[in-house]
Amino acid sequence: EVSLKKPGVTARVMPSFLRFGSAQLAAKRQGPQGLVRLARFALGVLARTERAGVAAPPGSESLPPPLRESCFFGSQRSCAHEADALSDDAVLRCLLERTVQRTAALVAAWMAVGFAHGVMNTDNLSLLGLTVDLNVYGFLSKYDPAWAPNHIDDTARYAFGAQPEIAKWNLERLSDALTGTAFVMDREPDAGEWHQGEEWLDKKSAQLELTRFQGLFQKCYVARMELRLGLAPSGAPCVTSGSSGCTVRRWLRWLEASGADYVRASRGLAEASDADALAAHAGADPAKNAELKEILADLSKLQGEHWRELVRARVPVLAPRSHVLQEAARMVEMEKPGAVVRGFLQALQQLLREPFDLQPQVLTAAHDDPRSFWRGRDLSAESLSEQSAERLREQLKERLSAMPPQNLQQIRTSCGAQ
């Protein structure tokens, strides 16, 4: 389908836009010395980024420092801070080490909040472990690891559940660049002269760093899921039945088997008194309620005194539902958007900036009805009363917290639609 699209300019601000692909290009065109220069620059930026850190999730102040640093982007001092004093080989290894660590933590964060990037190639992954190049992304409604937000991803290569494995594949391509494998295989004809005395990263060292990814990802993913379940985060794997790590695993399996709405099931935990009410609230298959009852029983043994407050602080009520974002995208393209359209877009921005609600919620099987929301609203109206604007905002808030219609639960999007 061919259609005219209005152009637009988006200004993005980041510490650096260096990607995995930047290292691939440097290897192909400039050889080891070009890579070393790039690595020293990237590590200098990364050192400043690590020094600053990011705000800790609510209730995670008691995180063990190693877990805070490795999985939650806490302020830390790594080999990046010593880059100027490192040998060329050590600089390349440091870059791979930090990229493996931060990519594992990043993808774990994506998986915990239900985010699917959509196009995870080497040109779209940051050397600093930051989320970049958003385009055909989406957030889970129905929990489905096979869901891919990109409508042209026919093989579901970049499906939600495939993201850890795809991240690992990209790290392997970065390793190919740093060890010279890609240079030998795919050197550009106009590449600068490569001197035989220059050294690439040792392949055994690179492989050692790559093997750390899976363990790092699992630790970070479990820790973030523990936070969402109101548990003390440890990142420990599933070893003993009824343990925190095993309960996380059972919870994820129930979500998939029951087809529950991810946001409503996760946030509904804070209000759930029984499995039947939570399942109905999340639109889950009631045939799986026996498993859910066992999970809730395990959670009650593991959770502390104030776990409900912690879940409310960590899990949002409102979600950036893909079908609502597409409505917004279509409105942006309108020739003459009226006051209703402007009010809708402003309310959407405001609500998604503050998606949490610390107040208890009533568990209900609420479904979004887009047609009912727009019925009777004049999109070309030149004015919107304060009362009407507030009513629009409250109804939009209800939509963002409700389950999408069946045909919009796994919506896929095209390039630029969001």
Tab-separated table of C-alpha atoms in Angstrom:
chain	number	residue	atom	x	y	z
A	1	GLU	CA	0.000	0.000	0.000
A	2	VAL	CA	1.411	3.368	-1.073
A	3	SER	CA	0.330	6.575	0.643
A	4	LEU	CA	1.650	10.094	1.051
A	5	LYS	CA	3.162	10.865	4.435
A	6	LYS	CA	3.965	14.232	5.928
A	7	PRO	CA	7.639	14.671	6.786
A	8	GLY	CA	8.741	15.604	10.253
A	9	VAL	CA	11.893	16.261	12.237
A	10	THR	CA	12.527	14.773	15.661
A	11	ALA	CA	15.421	16.085	17.731
A	12	ARG	CA	16.931	13.416	19.980
A	13	VAL	CA	19.426	14.084	22.748
A	14	MET	CA	21.734	11.313	23.964
A	15	PRO	CA	25.231	11.043	25.457
A	16	SER	CA	26.307	9.401	22.192
A	17	PHE	CA	24.668	7.880	19.129
A	18	LEU	CA	27.392	5.256	18.655
A	19	ARG	CA	25.880	1.887	17.787
A	20	PHE	CA	27.168	-1.645	17.286
A	21	GLY	CA	27.223	-0.781	13.597
A	22	SER	CA	29.649	2.072	14.288
A	23	ALA	CA	32.235	-0.486	15.396
A	24	GLN	CA	31.496	-2.635	12.350
A	25	LEU	CA	32.160	0.315	10.041
A	26	ALA	CA	35.351	1.277	11.859
A	27	ALA	CA	36.638	-2.292	11.562
A	28	LYS	CA	35.876	-2.497	7.855
A	29	ARG	CA	37.267	0.903	6.925
A	30	GLN	CA	40.071	1.584	9.389
A	31	GLY	CA	41.122	-1.694	10.980
A	32	PRO	CA	42.265	-2.100	14.611
A	33	GLN	CA	43.527	1.446	15.127
A	34	GLY	CA	40.234	2.927	13.993
A	35	LEU	CA	38.435	0.615	16.399
A	36	VAL	CA	40.700	1.578	19.279
A	37	ARG	CA	40.062	5.285	18.680
A	38	LEU	CA	36.327	4.666	18.584
A	39	ALA	CA	36.484	2.495	21.721
A	40	ARG	CA	38.420	5.092	23.730
A	41	PHE	CA	35.921	7.783	22.780
A	42	ALA	CA	32.914	5.551	23.540
A	43	LEU	CA	34.337	4.529	26.912
A	44	GLY	CA	34.949	8.166	27.813
A	45	VAL	CA	31.275	8.925	27.196
A	46	LEU	CA	30.261	5.764	29.020
A	47	ALA	CA	32.363	6.678	32.064
A	48	ARG	CA	30.410	9.926	32.410
A	49	THR	CA	27.128	8.064	31.918
A	50	GLU	CA	28.009	5.445	34.538
A	51	ARG	CA	29.157	8.072	36.995
A	52	ALA	CA	25.751	9.759	36.830
A	53	GLY	CA	23.665	6.567	36.935
A	54	VAL	CA	19.862	6.615	36.845
A	55	ALA	CA	17.222	6.912	39.530
A	56	ALA	CA	16.496	3.694	41.411
A	57	PRO	CA	13.038	2.109	40.995
A	58	PRO	CA	10.637	2.787	43.898
A	59	GLY	CA	11.272	0.551	46.885
A	60	SER	CA	14.638	-0.657	45.628
A	61	GLU	CA	16.770	1.446	47.949
A	62	SER	CA	17.910	-1.732	49.709
A	63	LEU	CA	19.215	-3.306	46.505
A	64	PRO	CA	22.629	-4.920	47.028
A	65	PRO	CA	25.173	-2.542	45.423
A	66	PRO	CA	26.409	-5.126	42.866
A	67	LEU	CA	22.830	-5.767	41.696
A	68	ARG	CA	22.064	-2.047	41.627
A	69	GLU	CA	25.128	-1.392	39.478
A	70	SER	CA	24.849	-4.340	37.109
A	71	CYS	CA	21.085	-4.472	36.536
A	72	PHE	CA	19.657	-1.038	37.357
A	73	PHE	CA	22.263	1.274	35.813
A	74	GLY	CA	23.380	2.573	39.177
A	75	SER	CA	26.324	4.915	39.560
A	76	GLN	CA	29.505	2.874	39.352
A	77	ARG	CA	33.161	2.867	38.421
A	78	SER	CA	34.146	0.326	35.760
A	79	CYS	CA	37.044	-0.234	33.376
A	80	ALA	CA	35.574	2.587	31.267
A	81	HIS	CA	36.932	5.074	33.824
A	82	GLU	CA	40.477	3.813	33.230
A	83	ALA	CA	40.300	3.714	29.421
A	84	ASP	CA	43.083	6.253	28.887
A	85	ALA	CA	45.542	4.056	30.774
A	86	LEU	CA	44.571	0.758	29.130
A	87	SER	CA	46.430	-1.005	26.330
A	88	ASP	CA	44.758	-1.207	22.928
A	89	ASP	CA	43.672	-4.820	23.475
A	90	ALA	CA	42.347	-4.001	26.954
A	91	VAL	CA	40.377	-1.045	25.592
A	92	LEU	CA	38.622	-3.250	23.047
A	93	ARG	CA	37.881	-5.871	25.691
A	94	CYS	CA	36.560	-3.215	28.070
A	95	LEU	CA	34.196	-1.934	25.381
A	96	LEU	CA	32.839	-5.432	24.776
A	97	GLU	CA	32.564	-6.143	28.508
A	98	ARG	CA	30.582	-2.988	29.223
A	99	THR	CA	28.388	-3.372	26.137
A	100	VAL	CA	27.539	-6.965	27.075
A	101	GLN	CA	26.723	-5.918	30.643
A	102	ARG	CA	24.586	-2.922	29.769
A	103	THR	CA	22.807	-4.629	26.862
A	104	ALA	CA	21.822	-7.509	29.150
A	105	ALA	CA	20.464	-5.049	31.716
A	106	LEU	CA	18.669	-3.041	29.022
A	107	VAL	CA	16.899	-5.999	27.420
A	108	ALA	CA	15.909	-7.261	30.881
A	109	ALA	CA	14.285	-3.883	31.523
A	110	TRP	CA	12.464	-4.067	28.169
A	111	MET	CA	11.145	-7.538	28.941
A	112	ALA	CA	10.006	-6.578	32.437
A	113	VAL	CA	7.891	-3.640	31.247
A	114	GLY	CA	6.581	-5.482	28.177
A	115	PHE	CA	8.408	-3.404	25.567
A	116	ALA	CA	9.167	-4.716	22.071
A	117	HIS	CA	11.735	-2.690	20.108
A	118	GLY	CA	10.736	-4.010	16.692
A	119	VAL	CA	13.974	-3.699	14.679
A	120	MET	CA	16.982	-4.901	16.675
A	121	ASN	CA	19.733	-4.814	14.055
A	122	THR	CA	23.295	-3.642	14.714
A	123	ASP	CA	22.451	-0.153	13.490
A	124	ASN	CA	19.744	0.178	16.140
A	125	LEU	CA	21.562	-1.006	19.263
A	126	SER	CA	23.607	1.419	21.351
A	127	LEU	CA	27.174	0.740	22.483
A	128	LEU	CA	26.180	2.451	25.743
A	129	GLY	CA	23.224	0.168	26.459
A	130	LEU	CA	20.589	2.829	25.765
A	131	THR	CA	17.273	2.538	23.939
A	132	VAL	CA	17.662	4.167	20.508
A	133	ASP	CA	16.003	4.246	17.083
A	134	LEU	CA	12.395	3.779	18.128
A	135	ASN	CA	10.060	3.332	15.189
A	136	VAL	CA	7.974	0.185	14.993
A	137	TYR	CA	8.024	-0.481	18.723
A	138	GLY	CA	5.107	-1.513	20.889
A	139	PHE	CA	4.053	-2.540	24.386
A	140	LEU	CA	2.375	-5.797	25.298
A	141	SER	CA	-1.336	-5.914	25.877
A	142	LYS	CA	-2.059	-9.639	25.873
A	143	TYR	CA	1.058	-11.417	27.147
A	144	ASP	CA	2.412	-13.175	24.069
A	145	PRO	CA	6.156	-13.795	23.602
A	146	ALA	CA	5.555	-14.432	19.873
A	147	TRP	CA	4.095	-10.967	19.272
A	148	ALA	CA	6.127	-8.791	16.874
A	149	PRO	CA	5.093	-5.116	16.554
A	150	ASN	CA	6.596	-4.617	13.084
A	151	HIS	CA	4.035	-5.456	10.381
A	152	ILE	CA	6.745	-6.441	7.868
A	153	ASP	CA	8.505	-8.798	10.299
A	154	ASP	CA	6.857	-11.850	8.746
A	155	THR	CA	9.157	-14.341	10.474
A	156	ALA	CA	8.790	-12.635	13.884
A	157	ARG	CA	12.577	-12.340	14.090
A	158	TYR	CA	12.174	-9.389	16.443
A	159	ALA	CA	9.271	-10.804	18.457
A	160	PHE	CA	8.964	-9.725	22.078
A	161	GLY	CA	10.172	-13.050	23.459
A	162	ALA	CA	13.044	-13.291	20.965
A	163	GLN	CA	14.716	-10.067	22.119
A	164	PRO	CA	17.304	-11.640	24.482
A	165	GLU	CA	18.499	-14.053	21.795
A	166	ILE	CA	18.589	-11.300	19.154
A	167	ALA	CA	20.589	-9.073	21.512
A	168	LYS	CA	23.085	-11.920	21.937
A	169	TRP	CA	23.323	-12.320	18.152
A	170	ASN	CA	24.081	-8.610	17.793
A	171	LEU	CA	26.762	-8.815	20.470
A	172	GLU	CA	28.347	-11.647	18.498
A	173	ARG	CA	28.468	-9.361	15.449
A	174	LEU	CA	30.107	-6.680	17.595
A	175	SER	CA	32.634	-9.289	18.716
A	176	ASP	CA	33.294	-10.160	15.061
A	177	ALA	CA	34.193	-6.514	14.456
A	178	LEU	CA	36.446	-6.225	17.513
A	179	THR	CA	38.317	-9.475	16.812
A	180	GLY	CA	38.838	-8.765	13.115
A	181	THR	CA	36.607	-11.592	11.892
A	182	ALA	CA	34.337	-9.177	10.056
A	183	PHE	CA	37.338	-7.201	8.726
A	184	VAL	CA	38.863	-10.248	7.058
A	185	MET	CA	35.523	-11.406	5.655
A	186	ASP	CA	34.043	-8.093	4.581
A	187	ARG	CA	36.721	-5.431	4.200
A	188	GLU	CA	35.686	-2.512	2.011
A	189	PRO	CA	37.785	-1.920	-1.150
A	190	ASP	CA	38.588	1.645	-0.118
A	191	ALA	CA	39.559	0.797	3.470
A	192	GLY	CA	42.651	2.474	4.850
A	193	GLU	CA	45.905	0.539	4.844
A	194	TRP	CA	45.966	-2.171	7.488
A	195	HIS	CA	49.346	-2.827	9.071
A	196	GLN	CA	50.072	-6.429	10.008
A	197	GLY	CA	51.558	-5.336	13.339
A	198	GLU	CA	48.236	-3.974	14.600
A	199	GLU	CA	46.309	-6.272	16.914
A	200	TRP	CA	42.626	-7.027	17.142
A	201	LEU	CA	40.899	-8.154	20.316
A	202	ASP	CA	41.913	-11.690	21.279
A	203	LYS	CA	39.148	-14.093	20.233
A	204	LYS	CA	39.275	-16.124	23.445
A	205	SER	CA	38.852	-12.965	25.504
A	206	ALA	CA	35.916	-11.907	23.342
A	207	GLN	CA	34.247	-15.306	23.683
A	208	LEU	CA	34.637	-15.167	27.453
A	209	GLU	CA	32.794	-11.836	27.561
A	210	LEU	CA	30.023	-13.129	25.288
A	211	THR	CA	29.378	-16.163	27.477
A	212	ARG	CA	28.464	-13.812	30.344
A	213	PHE	CA	25.437	-12.385	28.549
A	214	GLN	CA	22.856	-15.081	29.275
A	215	GLY	CA	23.608	-15.224	32.988
A	216	LEU	CA	23.611	-11.436	33.286
A	217	PHE	CA	20.318	-11.141	31.427
A	218	GLN	CA	18.603	-13.802	33.540
A	219	LYS	CA	19.804	-12.223	36.780
A	220	CYS	CA	18.592	-8.774	35.757
A	221	TYR	CA	15.281	-10.028	34.372
A	222	VAL	CA	14.484	-12.017	37.520
A	223	ALA	CA	15.427	-9.035	39.709
A	224	ARG	CA	13.149	-6.677	37.790
A	225	MET	CA	10.282	-9.164	37.822
A	226	GLU	CA	10.749	-9.654	41.565
A	227	LEU	CA	10.288	-5.912	41.995
A	228	ARG	CA	7.065	-6.017	39.976
A	229	LEU	CA	5.744	-8.854	42.145
A	230	GLY	CA	6.403	-6.957	45.369
A	231	LEU	CA	9.387	-9.113	46.304
A	232	ALA	CA	12.854	-8.226	47.529
A	233	PRO	CA	15.016	-8.364	44.388
A	234	SER	CA	17.820	-10.904	44.393
A	235	GLY	CA	18.155	-11.986	40.764
A	236	ALA	CA	18.678	-15.559	41.968
A	237	PRO	CA	17.698	-18.288	39.478
A	238	CYS	CA	14.980	-20.878	40.050
A	239	VAL	CA	16.540	-23.625	42.160
A	240	THR	CA	14.028	-24.552	44.870
A	241	SER	CA	10.260	-24.803	44.338
A	242	GLY	CA	8.495	-21.875	45.987
A	243	SER	CA	11.581	-19.659	45.839
A	244	SER	CA	11.413	-16.148	44.465
A	245	GLY	CA	13.068	-17.082	41.162
A	246	CYS	CA	10.768	-20.081	40.648
A	247	THR	CA	7.691	-17.988	41.438
A	248	VAL	CA	8.741	-15.482	38.782
A	249	ARG	CA	9.054	-18.337	36.286
A	250	ARG	CA	5.603	-19.720	37.178
A	251	TRP	CA	4.071	-16.246	36.908
A	252	LEU	CA	5.449	-15.769	33.396
A	253	ARG	CA	4.229	-19.203	32.348
A	254	TRP	CA	0.753	-18.461	33.684
A	255	LEU	CA	0.651	-15.126	31.850
A	256	GLU	CA	1.443	-16.841	28.563
A	257	ALA	CA	-0.839	-19.844	29.049
A	258	SER	CA	-3.809	-17.744	30.174
A	259	GLY	CA	-3.412	-14.943	27.614
A	260	ALA	CA	-3.714	-12.355	30.380
A	261	ASP	CA	-3.370	-8.629	29.802
A	262	TYR	CA	0.164	-7.932	31.020
A	263	VAL	CA	-0.406	-4.509	32.555
A	264	ARG	CA	-3.703	-5.342	34.240
A	265	ALA	CA	-2.470	-8.667	35.595
A	266	SER	CA	0.733	-7.124	36.975
A	267	ARG	CA	-0.908	-4.080	38.563
A	268	GLY	CA	-3.951	-6.075	39.656
A	269	LEU	CA	-1.743	-8.137	41.960
A	270	ALA	CA	-1.749	-5.237	44.406
A	271	GLU	CA	-5.526	-5.463	44.758
A	272	ALA	CA	-6.110	-9.199	44.288
A	273	SER	CA	-7.722	-11.105	47.118
A	274	ASP	CA	-8.334	-14.239	45.071
A	275	ALA	CA	-7.311	-15.750	41.747
A	276	ASP	CA	-10.758	-15.582	40.155
A	277	ALA	CA	-11.004	-11.804	40.590
A	278	LEU	CA	-7.497	-11.190	39.238
A	279	ALA	CA	-8.041	-13.457	36.233
A	280	ALA	CA	-11.298	-11.698	35.338
A	281	HIS	CA	-9.632	-8.301	35.742
A	282	ALA	CA	-6.844	-9.314	33.339
A	283	GLY	CA	-9.047	-11.114	30.813
A	284	ALA	CA	-7.237	-14.387	31.549
A	285	ASP	CA	-8.467	-17.863	30.691
A	286	PRO	CA	-10.332	-19.048	33.833
A	287	ALA	CA	-9.270	-22.623	33.067
A	288	LYS	CA	-5.798	-21.609	34.321
A	289	ASN	CA	-7.025	-20.250	37.671
A	290	ALA	CA	-5.841	-23.265	39.670
A	291	GLU	CA	-2.247	-22.483	38.690
A	292	LEU	CA	-2.791	-18.817	39.549
A	293	LYS	CA	-4.071	-19.723	43.017
A	294	GLU	CA	-0.863	-21.637	43.713
A	295	ILE	CA	1.238	-18.699	42.504
A	296	LEU	CA	-0.638	-16.274	44.754
A	297	ALA	CA	-0.111	-18.644	47.678
A	298	ASP	CA	3.639	-18.722	47.005
A	299	LEU	CA	3.737	-14.944	46.701
A	300	SER	CA	1.965	-14.486	50.036
A	301	LYS	CA	4.777	-16.434	51.721
A	302	LEU	CA	7.500	-14.362	50.057
A	303	GLN	CA	6.109	-10.836	50.139
A	304	GLY	CA	6.869	-8.440	52.961
A	305	GLU	CA	4.484	-6.324	55.014
A	306	HIS	CA	4.104	-3.446	52.536
A	307	TRP	CA	4.223	-5.385	49.278
A	308	ARG	CA	0.933	-3.983	47.936
A	309	GLU	CA	2.236	-0.423	48.218
A	310	LEU	CA	5.434	-1.491	46.465
A	311	VAL	CA	3.550	-3.033	43.528
A	312	ARG	CA	1.454	0.132	43.141
A	313	ALA	CA	4.623	2.227	43.080
A	314	ARG	CA	6.459	-0.023	40.607
A	315	VAL	CA	3.759	-1.119	38.151
A	316	PRO	CA	1.822	1.493	36.145
A	317	VAL	CA	-1.952	1.526	35.862
A	318	LEU	CA	-1.824	3.191	32.455
A	319	ALA	CA	-0.142	1.686	29.411
A	320	PRO	CA	0.828	3.194	26.030
A	321	ARG	CA	-1.632	0.968	24.183
A	322	SER	CA	-0.602	0.623	20.540
A	323	HIS	CA	-4.091	1.182	19.130
A	324	VAL	CA	-4.418	4.459	21.052
A	325	LEU	CA	-0.980	5.604	19.868
A	326	GLN	CA	-2.033	4.897	16.289
A	327	GLU	CA	-5.135	7.020	16.787
A	328	ALA	CA	-2.834	9.823	17.909
A	329	ALA	CA	-0.566	9.308	14.877
A	330	ARG	CA	-3.506	9.631	12.498
A	331	MET	CA	-4.647	12.821	14.200
A	332	VAL	CA	-1.233	14.409	13.900
A	333	GLU	CA	-1.603	14.050	10.122
A	334	MET	CA	-4.921	15.931	10.028
A	335	GLU	CA	-4.903	19.092	7.914
A	336	LYS	CA	-6.782	21.203	10.457
A	337	PRO	CA	-6.945	19.505	13.846
A	338	GLY	CA	-9.597	21.038	16.070
A	339	ALA	CA	-9.686	21.627	19.804
A	340	VAL	CA	-10.847	18.072	20.531
A	341	VAL	CA	-7.848	16.618	18.709
A	342	ARG	CA	-5.446	18.972	20.457
A	343	GLY	CA	-7.043	18.160	23.798
A	344	PHE	CA	-6.722	14.424	23.126
A	345	LEU	CA	-3.033	14.693	22.215
A	346	GLN	CA	-2.233	16.866	25.224
A	347	ALA	CA	-4.110	14.559	27.594
A	348	LEU	CA	-2.344	11.513	26.154
A	349	GLN	CA	1.065	13.081	26.770
A	350	GLN	CA	0.167	14.107	30.310
A	351	LEU	CA	-1.254	10.723	31.280
A	352	LEU	CA	1.682	8.731	29.933
A	353	ARG	CA	4.126	10.971	31.802
A	354	GLU	CA	2.459	9.920	35.073
A	355	PRO	CA	1.185	6.367	34.545
A	356	PHE	CA	1.335	5.304	38.190
A	357	ASP	CA	-1.453	5.503	40.762
A	358	LEU	CA	-0.636	4.778	44.381
A	359	GLN	CA	-4.304	4.518	45.329
A	360	PRO	CA	-6.019	1.107	45.520
A	361	GLN	CA	-7.939	0.138	42.391
A	362	VAL	CA	-11.193	-1.772	42.001
A	363	LEU	CA	-10.745	-4.968	39.985
A	364	THR	CA	-13.154	-4.912	37.045
A	365	ALA	CA	-13.201	-6.545	33.615
A	366	ALA	CA	-13.008	-3.173	31.818
A	367	HIS	CA	-12.747	-3.198	28.014
A	368	ASP	CA	-11.857	-0.254	25.810
A	369	ASP	CA	-14.473	0.837	23.272
A	370	PRO	CA	-12.827	3.265	20.810
A	371	ARG	CA	-16.052	3.893	18.875
A	372	SER	CA	-17.927	4.880	21.998
A	373	PHE	CA	-15.097	7.220	23.008
A	374	TRP	CA	-15.172	9.142	19.726
A	375	ARG	CA	-18.930	9.019	19.120
A	376	GLY	CA	-20.449	12.500	19.237
A	377	ARG	CA	-17.111	14.329	19.370
A	378	ASP	CA	-16.577	16.941	16.658
A	379	LEU	CA	-12.915	16.713	15.625
A	380	SER	CA	-13.095	20.026	13.783
A	381	ALA	CA	-14.586	22.005	16.679
A	382	GLU	CA	-12.644	25.210	17.287
A	383	SER	CA	-13.095	25.240	21.045
A	384	LEU	CA	-13.358	22.808	23.936
A	385	SER	CA	-14.799	23.770	27.302
A	386	GLU	CA	-12.816	23.090	30.452
A	387	GLN	CA	-15.449	20.616	31.569
A	388	SER	CA	-15.363	18.770	28.243
A	389	ALA	CA	-11.564	18.685	28.289
A	390	GLU	CA	-11.557	17.142	31.766
A	391	ARG	CA	-14.181	14.582	30.726
A	392	LEU	CA	-12.082	13.675	27.672
A	393	ARG	CA	-9.027	13.249	29.882
A	394	GLU	CA	-10.814	10.993	32.363
A	395	GLN	CA	-12.292	8.837	29.612
A	396	LEU	CA	-8.889	8.542	27.941
A	397	LYS	CA	-7.413	7.513	31.282
A	398	GLU	CA	-10.001	4.736	31.480
A	399	ARG	CA	-9.081	3.617	27.955
A	400	LEU	CA	-5.364	3.396	28.745
A	401	SER	CA	-6.072	1.204	31.767
A	402	ALA	CA	-8.669	-0.992	30.047
A	403	MET	CA	-8.195	-4.095	27.921
A	404	PRO	CA	-8.147	-3.374	24.172
A	405	PRO	CA	-10.844	-4.925	21.977
A	406	GLN	CA	-10.012	-8.467	20.880
A	407	ASN	CA	-9.039	-7.392	17.356
A	408	LEU	CA	-6.645	-4.722	18.684
A	409	GLN	CA	-4.830	-6.710	21.377
A	410	GLN	CA	-1.861	-7.636	19.194
A	411	ILE	CA	-1.799	-4.717	16.800
A	412	ARG	CA	1.218	-4.331	14.509
A	413	THR	CA	2.476	-1.039	13.194
A	414	SER	CA	4.238	0.311	10.125
A	415	CYS	CA	7.386	2.403	9.899
A	416	GLY	CA	6.817	5.880	11.313
A	417	ALA	CA	3.307	5.192	12.610
A	418	GLN	CA	4.251	5.945	16.195
